[in-house]
Short mmCIF file of C-alpha atoms and ligand atoms in Angstrom, two decimals:
data_model
loop_
_atom_site.label_atom_id
_atom_site.label_comp_id
_atom_site.label_asym_id
_atom_site.label_seq_id
_atom_site.Cartn_x
_atom_site.Cartn_y
_atom_site.Cartn_z
CA UNK B 7 -22.55 4.19 -26.80
CA UNK B 8 -21.21 0.85 -25.51
CA UNK B 9 -22.43 -0.36 -22.10
CA UNK B 10 -19.63 -1.77 -19.96
CA UNK B 11 -19.74 -4.08 -16.93
CA UNK B 12 -16.56 -4.00 -14.89
CA UNK B 13 -15.98 -7.12 -12.79
CA UNK B 14 -13.37 -6.32 -10.14
CA UNK B 15 -13.80 -2.54 -10.31
CA UNK B 16 -11.94 -1.77 -7.08
CA UNK B 17 -8.78 -3.61 -8.16
CA UNK B 18 -5.73 -2.51 -10.08
CA UNK B 19 -7.14 -3.47 -13.52
CA UNK B 20 -10.55 -2.13 -12.51
CA UNK B 21 -9.22 1.32 -11.64
CA UNK B 22 -7.08 1.45 -14.80
CA UNK B 23 -10.15 0.54 -16.85
CA UNK B 24 -12.20 3.30 -15.22
CA UNK B 25 -9.40 5.75 -16.01
CA UNK B 26 -9.62 4.84 -19.72
CA UNK B 27 -13.44 4.83 -19.74
CA UNK B 28 -13.55 8.29 -18.15
CA UNK B 29 -11.49 9.65 -21.07
CA UNK B 30 -14.22 8.58 -23.53
CA UNK B 31 -17.64 9.47 -22.11
CA UNK B 32 -18.94 9.77 -25.67
CA UNK B 33 -18.15 6.07 -26.39
CA UNK B 34 -18.69 4.15 -23.16
CA UNK B 35 -21.20 4.11 -20.30
CA UNK B 36 -20.74 2.10 -17.11
CA UNK B 37 -23.57 -0.38 -16.66
CA UNK B 38 -22.23 -2.12 -13.54
CA UNK B 39 -19.30 -2.08 -11.14
CA UNK B 40 -18.49 -5.07 -8.95
CA UNK B 41 -16.22 -5.83 -5.99
CA UNK B 42 -15.94 -8.34 -3.19
CA UNK B 43 -15.85 -6.61 0.21
CA UNK B 44 -14.36 -3.14 -0.15
CA UNK B 45 -17.33 -0.88 0.47
CA UNK B 46 -15.59 2.50 0.87
CA UNK B 47 -13.84 2.45 -2.54
CA UNK B 48 -17.05 1.17 -4.13
CA UNK B 49 -19.02 4.12 -2.74
CA UNK B 50 -16.45 6.52 -4.18
CA UNK B 51 -16.59 4.77 -7.59
CA UNK B 52 -20.41 4.87 -7.60
CA UNK B 53 -20.35 8.65 -7.06
CA UNK B 54 -17.70 9.12 -9.77
CA UNK B 55 -19.05 6.77 -12.45
CA UNK B 56 -22.79 6.47 -11.66
CA UNK B 57 -23.32 2.85 -12.73
CA UNK B 58 -26.85 1.44 -12.94
CA UNK B 59 -25.77 -1.50 -10.76
CA UNK B 60 -23.18 -2.06 -8.05
CA UNK B 61 -22.54 -5.64 -6.99
CA UNK B 62 -20.71 -6.84 -3.89
CA UNK B 63 -19.91 -10.57 -3.93
CA UNK B 64 -20.03 -10.57 -0.14
CA UNK B 65 -23.66 -10.28 1.09
CA UNK B 66 -22.76 -8.28 4.25
CA UNK B 67 -20.80 -5.80 2.15
CA UNK B 68 -23.76 -5.54 -0.26
CA UNK B 69 -26.13 -4.75 2.64
CA UNK B 70 -23.74 -2.07 3.91
CA UNK B 71 -23.37 -0.56 0.43
CA UNK B 72 -27.15 -0.45 -0.07
CA UNK B 73 -27.56 1.33 3.29
CA UNK B 74 -24.84 3.89 2.64
CA UNK B 75 -25.55 4.82 -1.00
CA UNK B 76 -28.06 7.68 -1.27
CA UNK B 77 -31.23 6.56 -3.07
CA UNK B 78 -31.03 9.63 -5.32
CA UNK B 79 -27.88 8.28 -6.97
CA UNK B 80 -29.96 5.70 -8.85
CA UNK B 81 -27.62 2.76 -8.24
CA UNK B 82 -29.23 -0.66 -7.64
CA UNK B 83 -27.17 -2.87 -5.33
CA UNK B 84 -26.97 -6.62 -5.96
CA UNK B 85 -25.03 -9.32 -4.14
CA UNK B 86 -23.37 -12.70 -4.47
CA UNK B 87 -22.33 -14.69 -7.48
CA UNK B 88 -25.88 -14.41 -8.90
CA UNK B 89 -25.52 -10.63 -8.91
CA UNK B 90 -22.16 -10.86 -10.67
CA UNK B 91 -23.56 -13.23 -13.29
CA UNK B 92 -26.61 -11.02 -13.80
CA UNK B 93 -24.61 -7.88 -14.61
CA UNK B 94 -22.11 -9.86 -16.72
CA UNK B 95 -24.84 -11.27 -18.96
CA UNK B 96 -27.48 -8.49 -18.97
CA UNK B 97 -28.94 -7.92 -22.41
CA UNK B 98 -28.04 -4.23 -22.51
CA UNK B 99 -24.34 -4.92 -21.84
CA UNK B 100 -21.89 -4.92 -24.75
CA UNK B 101 -18.50 -5.26 -23.05
CA UNK B 102 -17.45 -7.08 -19.88
CA UNK B 103 -14.05 -6.46 -18.33
CA UNK B 104 -13.21 -9.68 -16.45
CA UNK B 105 -10.85 -8.41 -13.75
CA UNK B 106 -11.77 -10.36 -10.64
CA UNK B 107 -8.67 -12.00 -9.20
CA UNK B 108 -8.46 -15.80 -9.04
CA UNK B 109 -10.88 -18.66 -9.58
CA UNK B 110 -13.72 -16.55 -8.10
CA UNK B 111 -13.88 -14.86 -11.50
CA UNK B 112 -14.72 -17.98 -13.48
CA UNK B 113 -18.52 -18.07 -13.04
CA UNK B 114 -19.21 -14.41 -13.94
CA UNK B 115 -16.67 -14.45 -16.79
CA UNK B 116 -18.31 -17.58 -18.14
CA UNK B 117 -21.73 -15.91 -17.84
CA UNK B 118 -20.43 -13.06 -20.01
CA UNK B 119 -18.96 -15.49 -22.54
CA UNK B 120 -22.17 -17.54 -22.72
CA UNK B 121 -24.17 -14.35 -23.27
CA UNK B 122 -22.02 -13.52 -26.31
CA UNK B 123 -20.40 -10.36 -24.94
CA UNK B 124 -17.11 -8.79 -25.86
CA UNK B 125 -15.11 -10.27 -22.97
CA UNK B 126 -11.92 -8.46 -22.03
CA UNK B 127 -9.97 -11.15 -20.23
CA UNK B 128 -7.63 -10.05 -17.45
CA UNK B 129 -8.72 -12.88 -15.14
CA UNK B 130 -6.29 -15.46 -16.54
CA UNK B 131 -7.10 -17.95 -13.77
CA UNK B 132 -10.59 -18.46 -15.28
CA UNK B 133 -9.09 -19.68 -18.56
CA UNK B 134 -6.33 -21.69 -16.86
CA UNK B 135 -9.01 -23.57 -14.91
CA UNK B 136 -11.46 -24.26 -17.68
CA UNK B 137 -9.41 -24.06 -20.93
CA UNK B 138 -11.17 -26.03 -23.67
CA UNK B 139 -14.62 -25.74 -22.05
CA UNK B 140 -14.31 -21.97 -21.84
CA UNK B 141 -13.10 -21.66 -25.44
CA UNK B 142 -16.02 -23.86 -26.55
CA UNK B 143 -18.47 -21.61 -24.70
CA UNK B 144 -16.98 -18.58 -26.49
CA UNK B 145 -17.25 -20.29 -29.89
CA UNK B 146 -20.84 -21.42 -29.27
CA UNK B 147 -22.16 -18.00 -28.26
CA UNK B 148 -20.09 -15.98 -30.73
CA UNK B 149 -18.56 -13.94 -27.88
CA UNK B 150 -15.44 -11.90 -28.66
CA UNK B 151 -12.61 -12.86 -26.32
CA UNK B 152 -9.88 -10.21 -26.26
CA UNK B 153 -6.80 -10.63 -24.07
CA UNK B 154 -5.90 -7.89 -21.61
CA UNK B 155 -2.81 -9.45 -20.06
CA UNK B 156 -0.15 -7.22 -21.62
CA UNK B 157 1.74 -10.19 -23.09
CA UNK B 158 -1.31 -11.79 -24.67
CA UNK B 159 -2.58 -8.47 -25.88
CA UNK B 160 0.83 -7.95 -27.52
CA UNK B 161 0.68 -11.38 -29.20
CA UNK B 162 -2.88 -10.64 -30.32
CA UNK B 163 -1.66 -7.40 -31.90
CA UNK B 164 1.22 -9.21 -33.65
CA UNK B 165 -1.02 -11.89 -35.21
CA UNK B 166 -3.13 -11.43 -38.33
CA UNK B 167 -6.68 -10.71 -37.04
CA UNK B 168 -8.26 -13.53 -39.06
CA UNK B 169 -5.74 -16.13 -37.80
CA UNK B 170 -5.70 -15.50 -34.04
CA UNK B 171 -6.41 -19.18 -33.32
CA UNK B 172 -4.70 -20.63 -36.39
CA UNK B 173 -0.92 -20.50 -35.90
CA UNK B 174 -0.22 -22.84 -38.84
CA UNK B 175 -2.42 -20.86 -41.19
CA UNK B 176 -0.72 -17.66 -40.06
CA UNK B 177 2.77 -19.11 -40.63
CA UNK B 178 3.76 -18.76 -36.98
CA UNK B 179 7.01 -20.48 -36.01
CA UNK B 180 6.89 -19.59 -32.30
CA UNK B 181 5.62 -17.14 -29.74
CA UNK B 182 8.17 -15.29 -27.61
CA UNK B 183 6.44 -14.65 -24.30
CA UNK B 184 8.32 -12.00 -22.36
CA UNK B 185 8.67 -11.89 -18.57
CA UNK B 186 10.13 -9.19 -16.35
CA UNK B 187 11.71 -11.77 -14.05
CA UNK B 188 10.05 -10.13 -11.03
CA UNK B 189 11.69 -8.53 -8.00
CA UNK B 190 13.92 -11.54 -7.18
CA UNK B 191 15.55 -12.12 -10.55
CA UNK B 192 18.98 -11.45 -9.08
CA UNK B 193 18.36 -12.16 -5.39
CA UNK B 194 20.75 -14.85 -4.05
CA UNK B 195 18.83 -18.14 -3.90
CA UNK B 196 19.79 -18.57 -0.23
CA UNK B 197 17.91 -15.34 0.65
CA UNK B 198 14.65 -16.29 -1.07
CA UNK B 199 13.33 -18.28 1.93
CA UNK B 200 13.24 -15.14 4.05
CA UNK B 201 11.72 -12.61 1.63
CA UNK B 202 8.66 -10.80 3.00
CA UNK B 203 5.26 -10.22 1.36
CA UNK B 204 6.16 -6.52 1.07
CA UNK B 205 9.32 -7.37 -0.88
CA UNK B 206 7.44 -9.85 -3.07
CA UNK B 207 4.74 -7.29 -3.88
CA UNK B 208 7.24 -4.58 -4.83
CA UNK B 209 7.39 -5.31 -8.55
CA UNK B 210 10.17 -3.41 -10.33
CA UNK B 211 8.06 -2.31 -13.35
CA UNK B 212 4.34 -2.88 -12.80
CA UNK B 213 1.93 -1.73 -10.12
CA UNK B 214 -0.58 -4.56 -9.61
CA UNK B 215 -2.77 -6.36 -7.07
CA UNK B 216 -1.08 -8.45 -4.37
CA UNK B 217 -1.84 -11.90 -5.78
CA UNK B 218 -0.48 -11.28 -9.27
CA UNK B 219 2.52 -9.48 -7.75
CA UNK B 220 3.46 -12.59 -5.76
CA UNK B 221 2.79 -14.71 -8.87
CA UNK B 222 5.23 -12.48 -10.76
CA UNK B 223 7.83 -12.95 -8.03
CA UNK B 224 7.55 -16.78 -8.17
CA UNK B 225 7.18 -16.76 -11.99
CA UNK B 226 3.88 -18.64 -11.55
CA UNK B 227 2.37 -15.67 -13.36
CA UNK B 228 4.40 -16.66 -16.42
CA UNK B 229 3.34 -20.27 -15.96
CA UNK B 230 -0.35 -19.26 -15.86
CA UNK B 231 0.27 -17.03 -18.87
CA UNK B 232 1.88 -19.91 -20.76
CA UNK B 233 -1.30 -21.95 -20.26
CA UNK B 234 -3.45 -18.91 -21.10
CA UNK B 235 -1.52 -18.40 -24.35
CA UNK B 236 -1.94 -22.06 -25.33
CA UNK B 237 -5.74 -21.73 -25.09
CA UNK B 238 -6.06 -18.25 -26.58
CA UNK B 239 -3.82 -18.90 -29.57
CA UNK B 240 -4.59 -22.61 -30.02
CA UNK B 241 -1.05 -23.86 -29.60
CA UNK B 242 1.12 -25.90 -27.21
CA UNK B 243 3.91 -25.00 -24.76
CA UNK B 244 6.46 -26.35 -27.27
CA UNK B 245 5.81 -23.38 -29.54
CA UNK B 246 6.11 -20.78 -26.75
CA UNK B 247 9.52 -19.60 -25.52
CA UNK B 248 9.66 -17.54 -22.36
CA UNK B 249 12.18 -14.71 -22.59
CA UNK B 250 13.08 -12.75 -19.48
CA UNK B 251 13.19 -9.10 -20.53
CA UNK B 252 13.77 -7.04 -17.38
CA UNK B 253 12.78 -3.69 -18.94
CA UNK B 254 9.15 -4.81 -19.60
CA UNK B 255 8.94 -2.68 -22.73
CA UNK B 256 8.56 -5.44 -25.33
CA UNK B 257 5.34 -7.07 -24.15
CA UNK B 258 5.79 -10.19 -26.33
CA UNK B 259 6.65 -11.22 -29.89
CA UNK B 260 5.58 -13.56 -32.67
CA UNK B 261 8.14 -15.19 -34.95
CA UNK B 262 7.01 -16.25 -38.43
CA UNK B 263 8.33 -18.98 -40.77
CA UNK B 264 10.16 -16.41 -42.92
CA UNK B 265 12.25 -15.35 -39.91
CA UNK B 266 10.33 -12.11 -39.25
CA UNK B 267 9.69 -11.32 -35.62
CA UNK B 268 6.87 -8.88 -34.83
CA UNK B 269 6.89 -7.25 -31.40
CA UNK B 270 4.56 -4.92 -29.54
CA UNK B 271 6.27 -2.30 -27.40
CA UNK B 272 4.96 0.19 -24.91
CA UNK B 273 5.35 1.61 -21.43
CA UNK B 274 4.50 -0.86 -18.68
CA UNK B 275 1.03 0.66 -18.25
CA UNK B 276 -2.07 -1.56 -18.33
CA UNK B 277 -4.16 1.24 -19.79
CA UNK B 278 -2.64 0.43 -23.21
CA UNK B 279 -3.97 -3.15 -23.51
CA UNK B 280 -7.20 -2.11 -21.77
CA UNK B 281 -7.82 0.66 -24.33
CA UNK B 282 -6.87 -1.74 -27.12
CA UNK B 283 -9.49 -4.25 -25.94
CA UNK B 284 -12.18 -1.64 -25.36
CA UNK B 285 -11.87 -0.01 -28.77
CA UNK B 286 -10.53 -2.83 -30.97
CA UNK B 287 -10.16 -2.67 -33.96
CA UNK B 288 -10.04 1.10 -33.46
CA UNK B 289 -7.40 2.94 -31.43
CA UNK B 290 -8.26 5.39 -28.67
CA UNK B 291 -6.26 7.54 -26.28
CA UNK B 292 -5.32 5.58 -23.16
CA UNK B 293 -3.64 8.44 -21.31
CA UNK B 294 -0.26 6.78 -21.92
CA UNK B 295 2.56 9.05 -23.10
CA UNK B 296 5.21 8.36 -25.74
CA UNK B 297 8.04 5.99 -25.00
CA UNK B 298 11.52 7.55 -24.98
CA UNK B 299 13.67 4.83 -26.56
CA UNK B 300 16.78 7.05 -26.36
CA UNK B 301 16.30 7.22 -22.61
CA UNK B 302 15.91 3.42 -22.40
CA UNK B 303 19.03 2.81 -24.48
CA UNK B 304 18.99 -0.99 -24.64
CA UNK B 305 16.91 -4.10 -24.08
CA UNK B 306 18.15 -7.23 -22.33
CA UNK B 307 16.99 -10.85 -22.74
CA UNK B 308 17.76 -13.79 -20.46
CA UNK B 309 16.67 -17.40 -20.20
CA UNK B 310 14.31 -18.06 -17.27
CA UNK B 311 16.09 -19.71 -14.34
CA UNK B 312 13.77 -22.67 -13.79
CA UNK B 313 15.79 -24.01 -10.81
CA UNK B 314 15.29 -20.76 -8.96
CA UNK B 315 11.65 -20.46 -10.09
CA UNK B 316 10.15 -23.99 -10.28
CA UNK B 317 6.59 -22.64 -10.73
CA UNK B 318 7.09 -22.09 -14.45
CA UNK B 319 7.96 -25.77 -14.97
CA UNK B 320 5.11 -26.88 -12.69
CA UNK B 321 2.64 -24.94 -14.83
CA UNK B 322 3.95 -26.25 -18.15
CA UNK B 323 3.88 -29.82 -16.76
CA UNK B 324 0.29 -29.37 -15.51
CA UNK B 325 -0.80 -28.19 -18.94
CA UNK B 326 0.90 -31.17 -20.60
CA UNK B 327 -0.68 -33.54 -18.08
CA UNK B 328 -4.06 -32.10 -19.07
CA UNK B 329 -7.50 -32.80 -17.62
CA UNK B 330 -7.98 -31.02 -14.31
CA UNK B 331 -4.23 -30.72 -13.50
CA UNK B 332 -4.28 -26.94 -14.24
CA UNK B 333 -7.30 -26.61 -11.89
CA UNK B 334 -5.26 -28.15 -9.07
CA UNK B 335 -2.21 -26.04 -9.99
CA UNK B 336 -4.24 -22.84 -9.88
CA UNK B 337 -6.15 -23.67 -6.68
CA UNK B 338 -3.00 -24.74 -4.80
CA UNK B 339 -1.21 -21.62 -5.97
CA UNK B 340 -4.03 -19.35 -4.76
CA UNK B 341 -3.99 -21.05 -1.36
CA UNK B 342 -0.18 -20.94 -1.08
CA UNK B 343 -0.01 -17.27 -2.09
CA UNK B 344 -2.72 -16.38 0.45
CA UNK B 345 -0.82 -18.30 3.16
CA UNK B 346 2.41 -16.50 2.22
CA UNK B 347 0.69 -13.08 2.28
CA UNK B 348 -0.76 -13.92 5.72
CA UNK B 349 2.68 -14.82 7.04
CA UNK B 350 1.96 -18.56 7.37
CA UNK B 351 4.28 -19.79 4.66
CA UNK B 352 7.78 -19.08 3.39
CA UNK B 353 8.10 -17.73 -0.14
CA UNK B 354 10.09 -20.81 -1.19
CA UNK B 355 7.32 -23.11 0.12
CA UNK B 356 4.83 -21.85 -2.49
CA UNK B 357 6.03 -24.28 -5.20
CA UNK B 358 6.37 -27.05 -2.61
CA UNK B 359 2.65 -26.79 -1.74
CA UNK B 360 1.67 -26.77 -5.42
CA UNK B 361 3.83 -29.76 -6.25
CA UNK B 362 2.45 -31.79 -3.33
CA UNK B 363 -1.13 -30.91 -4.28
CA UNK B 364 -0.48 -32.00 -7.87
CA UNK B 365 1.01 -35.28 -6.63
CA UNK B 366 -1.90 -36.03 -4.30
CA UNK B 367 -4.87 -35.01 -6.46
CA UNK B 368 -4.64 -36.96 -9.69
CA UNK B 369 -6.19 -35.20 -12.67
CA UNK B 370 -9.52 -36.36 -14.07
CA UNK B 371 -11.08 -35.52 -17.44
CA UNK B 372 -12.28 -31.89 -17.47
CA UNK B 373 -15.56 -32.87 -19.05
CA UNK B 374 -17.89 -30.25 -17.54
CA UNK B 375 -17.83 -27.06 -15.50
CA UNK B 376 -19.30 -29.03 -12.58
CA UNK B 377 -16.17 -31.21 -12.58
CA UNK B 378 -13.98 -28.07 -12.70
CA UNK B 379 -15.74 -26.51 -9.70
CA UNK B 380 -15.66 -29.78 -7.73
CA UNK B 381 -11.97 -30.35 -8.39
CA UNK B 382 -11.22 -26.71 -7.57
CA UNK B 383 -12.95 -26.95 -4.17
CA UNK B 384 -11.23 -30.24 -3.40
CA UNK B 385 -7.79 -28.89 -4.38
CA UNK B 386 -8.23 -25.82 -2.17
CA UNK B 387 -9.07 -28.03 0.83
CA UNK B 388 -6.13 -30.28 0.09
CA UNK B 389 -3.75 -27.34 -0.33
CA UNK B 390 -4.82 -25.80 3.00
CA UNK B 391 -4.16 -29.12 4.74
CA UNK B 392 -0.69 -29.28 3.15
CA UNK B 393 -0.03 -25.67 4.25
CA UNK B 394 -1.05 -26.53 7.82
CA UNK B 395 1.26 -29.55 7.84
CA UNK B 396 4.10 -27.43 6.39
CA UNK B 397 3.70 -24.48 8.80
P1 LIG H 421 -6.73 -6.79 -7.42
O1 LIG H 421 -6.44 -7.66 -6.25
O2 LIG H 421 -6.13 -5.44 -7.49
O3 LIG H 421 -8.33 -6.63 -7.58
C1 LIG H 421 -9.15 -7.74 -7.56
C2 LIG H 421 -10.60 -7.35 -7.76
O4 LIG H 421 -11.40 -8.54 -7.66
C3 LIG H 421 -11.14 -6.40 -6.70
O5 LIG H 421 -12.14 -5.59 -7.26
C4 LIG H 421 -11.75 -7.34 -5.67
O6 LIG H 421 -12.75 -6.73 -4.85
C5 LIG H 421 -12.35 -8.38 -6.59
N1 LIG H 421 -12.51 -9.68 -5.94
C6 LIG H 421 -11.59 -10.33 -5.18
N2 LIG H 421 -12.10 -11.50 -4.75
C7 LIG H 421 -13.35 -11.58 -5.23
C8 LIG H 421 -14.39 -12.54 -5.09
N3 LIG H 421 -14.25 -13.66 -4.35
N4 LIG H 421 -15.57 -12.31 -5.71
C9 LIG H 421 -15.75 -11.19 -6.45
N5 LIG H 421 -14.82 -10.23 -6.60
C10 LIG H 421 -13.61 -10.43 -6.00
O7 LIG H 421 -6.34 -7.64 -8.72
P2 LIG H 421 -5.71 -7.13 -10.09
O8 LIG H 421 -6.54 -6.02 -10.64
O9 LIG H 421 -4.25 -6.96 -9.95
O10 LIG H 421 -5.90 -8.43 -11.00
C11 LIG H 421 -7.17 -8.82 -11.49
C12 LIG H 421 -6.98 -9.93 -12.53
O11 LIG H 421 -6.28 -9.37 -13.64
C13 LIG H 421 -6.12 -11.09 -12.03
O12 LIG H 421 -6.60 -12.29 -12.58
C14 LIG H 421 -4.73 -10.80 -12.58
O13 LIG H 421 -3.98 -11.94 -12.81
C15 LIG H 421 -5.10 -10.11 -13.89
N6 LIG H 421 -4.07 -9.19 -14.39
C16 LIG H 421 -3.72 -8.10 -13.64
C17 LIG H 421 -2.75 -7.21 -14.08
C18 LIG H 421 -2.42 -5.99 -13.29
O14 LIG H 421 -1.66 -5.15 -13.81
N7 LIG H 421 -2.92 -5.81 -12.10
C19 LIG H 421 -2.04 -7.45 -15.36
C20 LIG H 421 -2.53 -8.60 -16.08
C21 LIG H 421 -3.50 -9.44 -15.60
P3 LIG H 421 -12.35 -6.09 -3.38
O15 LIG H 421 -11.59 -4.86 -3.69
O16 LIG H 421 -13.66 -5.86 -2.74
O17 LIG H 421 -11.51 -7.14 -2.70
#
């Protein structure tokens, strides 16, 4: 029986993970569920899944949860980042699903990595921010880092298991990272300035949290994924080609030196990569039905339109610049997306804020996690001031 801690239980990945876990009560037990502020859904999840711990990052929400959960349920409530780190690194825990959204996930995900857990990484921002330092922490503790992002999980499945971080040894020529193109792939450029948060969050193929939905609409999600892929698979952006594939059925591909291209296909349903990470190297039922390829008929591929979606280029440039540039990129993006969702910023201003933040906060060497956290806080402050000036 494997004990699972689920960071970000109330979110889209969290709920999909609980769906898969509930199909296999003989294999997995829930050690801890965590959220930020949403008490009502957390109460419901505690009744359904009976974790030993429930953690609310927000102390007021933790107090409310502790008051409202009946003592007889046997759930201990913890709070704050310390609570998150405690349940991510507890000795009895085998698997940690890292599904907090944004930079807030870095500390608990790192705690899981340092404690040598099987870390199922959905929280791409954590790796974008801390890249080499995070991978070093994984190597030092012997943690297993398995990608949950559907694209990275697909690449992982297409690589030989003993050469995941050795593209040369595996004979890899390039990685073909697929992208849906988001809801605005064909929207006239002149209309993009007036798109609403509702339109941006209405992804054509995937049902996801708000932040990643907006990232998919700007293509920043693909930019963050490009950086994530570089760290996970020990390569550079020059060996990764983004292919827009509007059907979202091929989740990514690996091309080898002999001309072979291996692809992983599946319905756009996150339960597939989640089940893959939970059970790897075994396969378990994820509740996902068979794909009807006759019904689909054909697959399309297009080059990404980097003039329309400058975020992809901004991300690749930040990775190439190195040091803390990806920290600034990620922080400014989180701030700009929040401002857009709150109605304080136009959709087309998101890349403008990020570019200005990158210009004004020069990267420094990412030599420690303290530097990462400092630069992150500074970039968020800077980005908010740029948003205020822009609004
Ligand atoms: P959601 O917004 O749906 O859920 C986010 C979760 O994180 C919630 O449980 C939320 O709690 C919690 N949370 C938010 N802020 C904090 C904080 N400051 N401290 C602690 N917990 C916090 O996000 P998604 O599930 O869509 O995405 C999660 C991660 O997975 C992201 O990094 C995303 O990029 C990645 N991902 C998501 C995919 C998807 O299909 N959704 C696909 C691939 C990757 P509360 O409910 O209380 O706010």
